[in-house]
Coordinates of C-alpha atoms in Angstrom, one line a residue:
M1 CA -68.0 -17.5 -90.1
S2 CA -66.0 -19.5 -92.7
S3 CA -66.5 -23.0 -93.9
P4 CA -65.7 -25.3 -96.8
P5 CA -68.6 -26.5 -98.9
I6 CA -70.7 -29.2 -97.3
P7 CA -71.3 -32.3 -99.6
E8 CA -75.0 -33.1 -100.3
A9 CA -74.4 -36.4 -98.6
M10 CA -74.0 -34.6 -95.4
C11 CA -77.3 -32.7 -95.5
T12 CA -78.4 -34.4 -92.3
S13 CA -78.0 -33.7 -88.6
E14 CA -74.3 -34.4 -89.2
G15 CA -74.0 -31.7 -91.8
W16 CA -76.0 -29.3 -89.7
K17 CA -73.7 -30.0 -86.7
R18 CA -70.6 -29.5 -88.8
L19 CA -72.0 -26.1 -90.0
H20 CA -73.0 -25.1 -86.5
D21 CA -69.5 -25.9 -85.3
E22 CA -68.2 -23.3 -87.8
I23 CA -70.3 -20.5 -86.3
I24 CA -67.6 -19.3 -84.0
G25 CA -68.2 -16.4 -81.5
A26 CA -69.3 -15.3 -78.1
S27 CA -70.0 -11.6 -78.6
A28 CA -73.5 -10.1 -78.2
A29 CA -73.6 -9.3 -81.9
H30 CA -72.8 -12.9 -82.7
A31 CA -75.5 -14.2 -80.4
R32 CA -78.1 -12.0 -82.0
M33 CA -77.0 -13.2 -85.4
V34 CA -77.3 -16.8 -84.5
A35 CA -80.7 -16.3 -83.0
Q36 CA -81.9 -14.7 -86.2
L37 CA -80.3 -17.5 -88.3
E38 CA -82.3 -20.1 -86.3
R39 CA -85.6 -18.2 -86.8
I40 CA -85.0 -17.8 -90.5
A41 CA -84.0 -21.5 -90.9
A42 CA -87.4 -22.5 -89.4
T43 CA -89.3 -20.8 -92.2
E44 CA -89.7 -21.3 -96.0
A45 CA -89.8 -17.6 -97.0
P46 CA -87.2 -15.9 -99.2
A47 CA -84.3 -14.3 -97.3
L48 CA -81.8 -11.6 -98.0
I49 CA -78.4 -11.7 -96.2
E50 CA -76.4 -8.5 -96.3
G51 CA -72.8 -8.0 -95.0
E52 CA -69.4 -6.8 -95.8
T53 CA -66.9 -8.8 -97.9
G54 CA -65.7 -11.8 -95.9
S55 CA -68.3 -11.7 -93.2
G56 CA -69.6 -15.2 -93.9
K57 CA -72.7 -14.8 -96.1
E58 CA -72.5 -18.2 -97.8
L59 CA -72.0 -20.0 -94.5
A60 CA -75.1 -18.2 -93.2
A61 CA -77.0 -19.3 -96.2
R62 CA -75.9 -22.9 -95.7
V63 CA -76.9 -22.7 -92.0
I64 CA -80.4 -21.5 -93.1
H65 CA -80.7 -24.4 -95.6
Y66 CA -79.3 -27.3 -93.6
G67 CA -81.1 -26.1 -90.4
G68 CA -84.4 -25.9 -92.2
L69 CA -87.1 -28.1 -93.7
R70 CA -85.3 -28.5 -97.0
S71 CA -82.1 -29.9 -95.6
E72 CA -82.4 -33.2 -97.4
R73 CA -82.7 -31.5 -100.8
P74 CA -79.9 -29.7 -102.8
F75 CA -78.2 -26.4 -101.8
V76 CA -77.2 -24.8 -105.1
P77 CA -75.0 -21.6 -104.9
V78 CA -74.9 -19.2 -107.8
N79 CA -72.4 -16.4 -108.2
C80 CA -74.6 -13.8 -109.9
G81 CA -71.6 -11.6 -110.6
A82 CA -70.3 -14.4 -112.9
L83 CA -73.5 -14.9 -114.9
P84 CA -73.2 -13.3 -118.4
E85 CA -76.2 -11.2 -119.2
T86 CA -76.7 -13.1 -122.5
L87 CA -76.9 -16.4 -120.7
I88 CA -78.8 -15.6 -117.5
E89 CA -82.0 -17.3 -118.7
S90 CA -80.1 -20.4 -119.9
E91 CA -78.1 -20.7 -116.7
L92 CA -81.2 -20.4 -114.4
F93 CA -83.9 -22.1 -116.5
G94 CA -82.0 -24.4 -118.9
H95 CA -82.3 -24.8 -122.6
E96 CA -83.2 -27.2 -125.4
R97 CA -80.6 -28.4 -127.9
G98 CA -80.3 -25.8 -130.7
A99 CA -81.9 -23.0 -128.6
F100 CA -78.9 -20.8 -129.4
T101 CA -75.6 -21.1 -131.4
D102 CA -73.6 -23.1 -128.8
A103 CA -76.5 -25.1 -127.4
R104 CA -75.3 -28.5 -128.7
H105 CA -77.0 -30.4 -125.9
A106 CA -80.1 -29.9 -123.8
R107 CA -79.4 -28.7 -120.3
A108 CA -81.5 -28.4 -117.1
G109 CA -80.9 -25.1 -115.4
L110 CA -79.9 -24.2 -111.8
V111 CA -83.6 -23.9 -110.8
A112 CA -84.2 -27.5 -111.8
E113 CA -81.0 -28.5 -110.1
A114 CA -82.1 -26.9 -106.8
N115 CA -85.7 -28.3 -107.0
G116 CA -87.0 -28.9 -103.6
G117 CA -84.0 -27.2 -102.0
T118 CA -82.4 -23.8 -101.8
L119 CA -81.1 -21.6 -104.6
F120 CA -78.5 -19.3 -103.1
L121 CA -78.0 -16.1 -105.2
D122 CA -74.6 -14.7 -104.1
E123 CA -73.7 -11.1 -105.1
V124 CA -77.3 -10.5 -106.2
D125 CA -76.4 -6.8 -106.3
A126 CA -74.2 -7.5 -109.4
L127 CA -77.2 -8.6 -111.6
S128 CA -77.7 -6.4 -114.7
G129 CA -81.1 -4.7 -115.2
K130 CA -82.2 -7.4 -117.7
A131 CA -81.2 -10.2 -115.3
Q132 CA -83.1 -8.5 -112.5
V133 CA -86.3 -8.5 -114.6
T134 CA -85.7 -12.2 -115.4
L135 CA -85.3 -13.1 -111.8
L136 CA -88.3 -11.0 -110.7
R137 CA -90.6 -12.7 -113.2
F138 CA -89.6 -16.1 -111.8
L139 CA -90.0 -15.1 -108.2
Q140 CA -93.6 -13.9 -108.8
D141 CA -94.9 -17.5 -109.2
Q142 CA -91.8 -19.7 -109.7
R143 CA -92.9 -20.5 -113.3
Y144 CA -90.5 -20.5 -116.1
R145 CA -89.7 -21.7 -119.7
P146 CA -86.4 -23.3 -120.7
L147 CA -85.0 -21.6 -123.7
G148 CA -86.0 -23.1 -127.0
T149 CA -89.3 -24.5 -125.7
S150 CA -92.8 -23.3 -125.2
R151 CA -93.6 -25.6 -122.3
E152 CA -93.9 -23.9 -118.9
L153 CA -92.4 -25.5 -115.8
T154 CA -92.9 -24.9 -112.2
G155 CA -90.0 -24.7 -109.7
D156 CA -90.0 -25.4 -106.0
V157 CA -87.0 -23.6 -104.5
R158 CA -86.4 -21.4 -101.5
V159 CA -84.4 -18.4 -102.7
V160 CA -81.8 -17.0 -100.4
A161 CA -79.9 -14.0 -101.7
A162 CA -76.8 -12.2 -100.5
S163 CA -75.3 -8.8 -101.2
N164 CA -72.1 -7.0 -100.2
R165 CA -73.9 -3.7 -100.5
P166 CA -77.3 -2.7 -98.9
L167 CA -79.9 -3.2 -101.5
A168 CA -82.0 -0.3 -100.2
A169 CA -79.1 2.1 -100.9
L170 CA -78.7 0.7 -104.4
V171 CA -82.4 1.1 -105.0
A172 CA -82.1 4.8 -103.9
E173 CA -79.3 5.2 -106.4
G174 CA -81.3 3.6 -109.2
G175 CA -79.0 0.6 -109.4
F176 CA -81.4 -2.1 -108.3
R177 CA -85.1 -2.7 -108.8
A178 CA -87.3 -1.9 -105.7
D179 CA -89.8 -4.6 -106.6
L180 CA -87.1 -7.2 -106.8
M181 CA -85.6 -6.1 -103.5
Y182 CA -89.1 -6.5 -101.8
R183 CA -89.4 -10.0 -103.2
L184 CA -86.0 -11.0 -101.8
K185 CA -86.2 -9.1 -98.5
I186 CA -89.1 -10.8 -96.9
L187 CA -86.7 -12.0 -94.3
H188 CA -83.6 -9.9 -93.7
L189 CA -80.3 -10.7 -91.9
V190 CA -77.4 -8.2 -91.6
L191 CA -74.1 -9.9 -90.6
P192 CA -72.0 -7.8 -88.2
P193 CA -68.5 -7.0 -89.4
L194 CA -65.6 -8.5 -87.4
R195 CA -64.7 -5.1 -85.8
E196 CA -68.1 -5.0 -84.1
R197 CA -67.7 -8.5 -82.6
A198 CA -65.7 -7.8 -79.5
G199 CA -64.0 -10.9 -78.2
D200 CA -64.6 -13.1 -81.3
I201 CA -61.3 -12.4 -83.0
E202 CA -59.3 -14.6 -80.6
L203 CA -61.9 -17.4 -80.8
L204 CA -61.9 -17.4 -84.6
A205 CA -58.1 -17.3 -84.8
A206 CA -57.7 -20.2 -82.4
H207 CA -60.3 -22.1 -84.4
F208 CA -58.4 -21.5 -87.7
I209 CA -55.1 -22.6 -86.0
R210 CA -56.8 -25.9 -85.0
R211 CA -58.1 -26.4 -88.5
F212 CA -54.8 -25.8 -90.2
S213 CA -53.0 -28.0 -87.6
A214 CA -55.3 -30.9 -88.5
K215 CA -55.1 -30.1 -92.2
Y216 CA -51.3 -30.1 -92.4
G217 CA -50.5 -32.5 -89.5
L218 CA -48.5 -29.8 -87.7
P219 CA -48.5 -28.9 -84.0
A220 CA -50.6 -25.9 -83.0
K221 CA -49.7 -23.4 -80.3
A222 CA -51.7 -21.0 -78.1
L223 CA -51.8 -17.4 -79.3
P224 CA -49.4 -15.2 -77.3
H225 CA -50.7 -12.2 -75.4
D226 CA -48.9 -9.6 -77.7
T227 CA -50.3 -11.3 -80.8
L228 CA -53.8 -11.2 -79.3
Q229 CA -53.5 -7.5 -78.6
W230 CA -52.3 -6.8 -82.1
L231 CA -55.2 -8.9 -83.6
R232 CA -57.7 -6.9 -81.6
S233 CA -56.2 -3.6 -82.8
Q234 CA -56.6 -4.3 -86.5
P235 CA -59.6 -3.0 -88.6
W236 CA -59.9 -6.3 -90.7
P237 CA -61.6 -4.7 -93.7
G238 CA -61.8 -8.2 -95.2
N239 CA -63.5 -9.5 -92.0
I240 CA -63.3 -13.3 -91.2
R241 CA -61.9 -14.3 -94.6
E242 CA -59.0 -11.8 -94.1
L243 CA -58.4 -13.1 -90.6
E244 CA -58.5 -16.7 -91.8
N245 CA -56.0 -16.0 -94.6
W246 CA -53.7 -14.2 -92.2
V247 CA -53.7 -17.1 -89.8
H248 CA -53.1 -19.5 -92.6
R249 CA -50.1 -17.5 -93.9
E250 CA -48.6 -17.2 -90.4
F251 CA -49.2 -20.9 -89.6
L252 CA -47.4 -22.0 -92.7
M253 CA -44.6 -19.4 -92.9
G254 CA -43.9 -19.7 -89.2
G255 CA -42.8 -23.3 -89.6
G256 CA -46.1 -24.8 -88.6
I257 CA -46.2 -23.6 -85.0
A258 CA -48.6 -20.8 -85.7
L259 CA -47.8 -17.3 -84.5
R260 CA -44.7 -18.1 -82.4
E261 CA -44.2 -16.1 -79.2
D262 CA -40.7 -15.1 -80.3
A263 CA -41.8 -13.7 -83.5
A264 CA -43.5 -10.2 -83.7
P265 CA -46.7 -10.3 -85.6
H266 CA -46.5 -8.9 -89.1
A267 CA -48.9 -6.5 -90.6
A268 CA -52.0 -8.2 -91.9
P269 CA -52.5 -7.8 -95.7
A270 CA -55.5 -5.8 -96.7
A271 CA -58.4 -7.6 -98.4
E272 CA -57.2 -6.5 -101.8
D273 CA -53.9 -8.3 -101.2
W274 CA -55.6 -11.7 -101.8
D275 CA -57.3 -12.9 -104.9
D276 CA -60.6 -14.8 -104.9
S277 CA -58.9 -18.2 -104.6
G278 CA -57.2 -17.2 -101.4
L279 CA -53.8 -16.8 -102.9
M280 CA -51.6 -14.0 -101.7
R281 CA -50.5 -11.5 -104.4
F282 CA -47.1 -12.3 -106.0
Q283 CA -45.0 -9.5 -104.5
L284 CA -46.4 -10.2 -100.9
A285 CA -45.8 -13.9 -101.3
K286 CA -42.2 -13.3 -102.5
A287 CA -41.4 -10.8 -99.7
E288 CA -42.8 -13.4 -97.1
A289 CA -40.6 -16.1 -98.6
V290 CA -37.5 -13.9 -98.4
R291 CA -38.3 -13.0 -94.8
Q292 CA -38.7 -16.7 -93.8
F293 CA -35.5 -17.6 -95.6
E294 CA -33.5 -14.9 -93.9
Q295 CA -34.9 -15.9 -90.5
D296 CA -34.1 -19.6 -90.9
Y297 CA -30.7 -18.9 -92.4
L298 CA -29.7 -16.6 -89.5
Q299 CA -30.8 -19.1 -86.9
R300 CA -28.9 -21.9 -88.6
A301 CA -25.7 -19.8 -88.8
L302 CA -26.0 -18.9 -85.1
R303 CA -26.5 -22.6 -84.1
Q304 CA -23.4 -23.6 -86.2
A305 CA -21.4 -20.8 -84.5
E306 CA -22.6 -21.9 -81.1
G307 CA -24.3 -18.5 -80.6
N308 CA -21.2 -16.4 -81.3
V309 CA -22.4 -13.5 -83.4
T310 CA -18.9 -12.5 -84.7
R311 CA -18.1 -16.1 -85.8
A312 CA -21.5 -16.5 -87.4
A313 CA -21.1 -13.2 -89.4
Q314 CA -17.7 -14.4 -90.6
M315 CA -19.1 -17.8 -91.7
V316 CA -21.8 -16.2 -93.9
G317 CA -19.5 -13.4 -95.2
K318 CA -21.3 -10.5 -93.5
E319 CA -19.9 -7.6 -91.4
R320 CA -20.7 -8.2 -87.7
R321 CA -22.7 -5.0 -87.4
A322 CA -24.8 -5.8 -90.5
F323 CA -25.3 -9.3 -89.3
G324 CA -26.4 -7.9 -85.9
K325 CA -29.0 -5.6 -87.6
L326 CA -30.4 -8.6 -89.5
L327 CA -30.8 -10.5 -86.1
K328 CA -32.7 -7.5 -84.7
K329 CA -34.8 -7.2 -87.8
H330 CA -36.1 -10.7 -87.4
G331 CA -36.5 -10.6 -83.6
I332 CA -33.8 -13.1 -82.9
G333 CA -33.0 -12.2 -79.3
R334 CA -29.6 -11.8 -77.6
D335 CA -30.1 -15.0 -75.6
A336 CA -29.5 -16.8 -78.9
A337 CA -25.9 -15.5 -79.0
S338 CA -22.9 -15.5 -76.7
D339 CA -21.8 -11.9 -77.4
H340 CA -23.7 -8.6 -77.8
L341 CA -25.3 -7.2 -80.9
A342 CA -24.1 -3.6 -80.3

């Protein structure tokens, strides 16, 4: 599952339909996951979503929110891994002016912002010990005090948390509080990794091609059989996010016709080859740009030489055999030339 953020103005049946359309899959594992999502969405209890990186935890949380009773109220995502330990209380509960050195203005916290709706705690496993205590205290009765004030406020939020690592294992290792896990894990959903969703890879890839076709105004193309076989053979450690990034790259670098049948698929970058914003690492991006330049340059040279490899090689200042090796490297077949590549 993968989806862009849904504006609050769309927290209606339209927003729910858009989210539901993003839940792509036909495998048995996918069907079980969707059934669980619908049951969890129909309740008000806290929920914990666990799954590997890139498996769609935030989209699952949005489905729970927009498919539930709080859909007309805010959905507020919080990246717990980005919350400084010294500011956890201020971020969650707000503060009064002058509560600490940099508190020049009063500020309502994320709990107040999500009032009546859902507070999504992503990467909850990254919370420090102090932050875990702070969150546990709030979850006990949803009462809190903004920093710098003695008045006690009451929140009304549904808490949905997500973790890349099983919290039970972290509890066993001493890295997470058992009492906090039990508060969060009243309802529990484990998202299946892409490698366990037989048949879903091609559906997701086709979905991403349609999305990028609409986004960039470029024609799409059906996935060729060889590419589909290759996609199914990959482990996809970064799951749906990694697949989406790979399709995005191939769509753009392949001239907008998405995974051309005359181009052999390239090895998919591992999850660590992408940063959090979805940008490819510099060296990979540079290598891909060089590959695309060489391919386009060779094809133009062949067209100008009317398919004659010897003439094309002379035009670009390469030896014929070296030019032929480049053609083979980029999968430019013999039918593009009038003489052999031997």
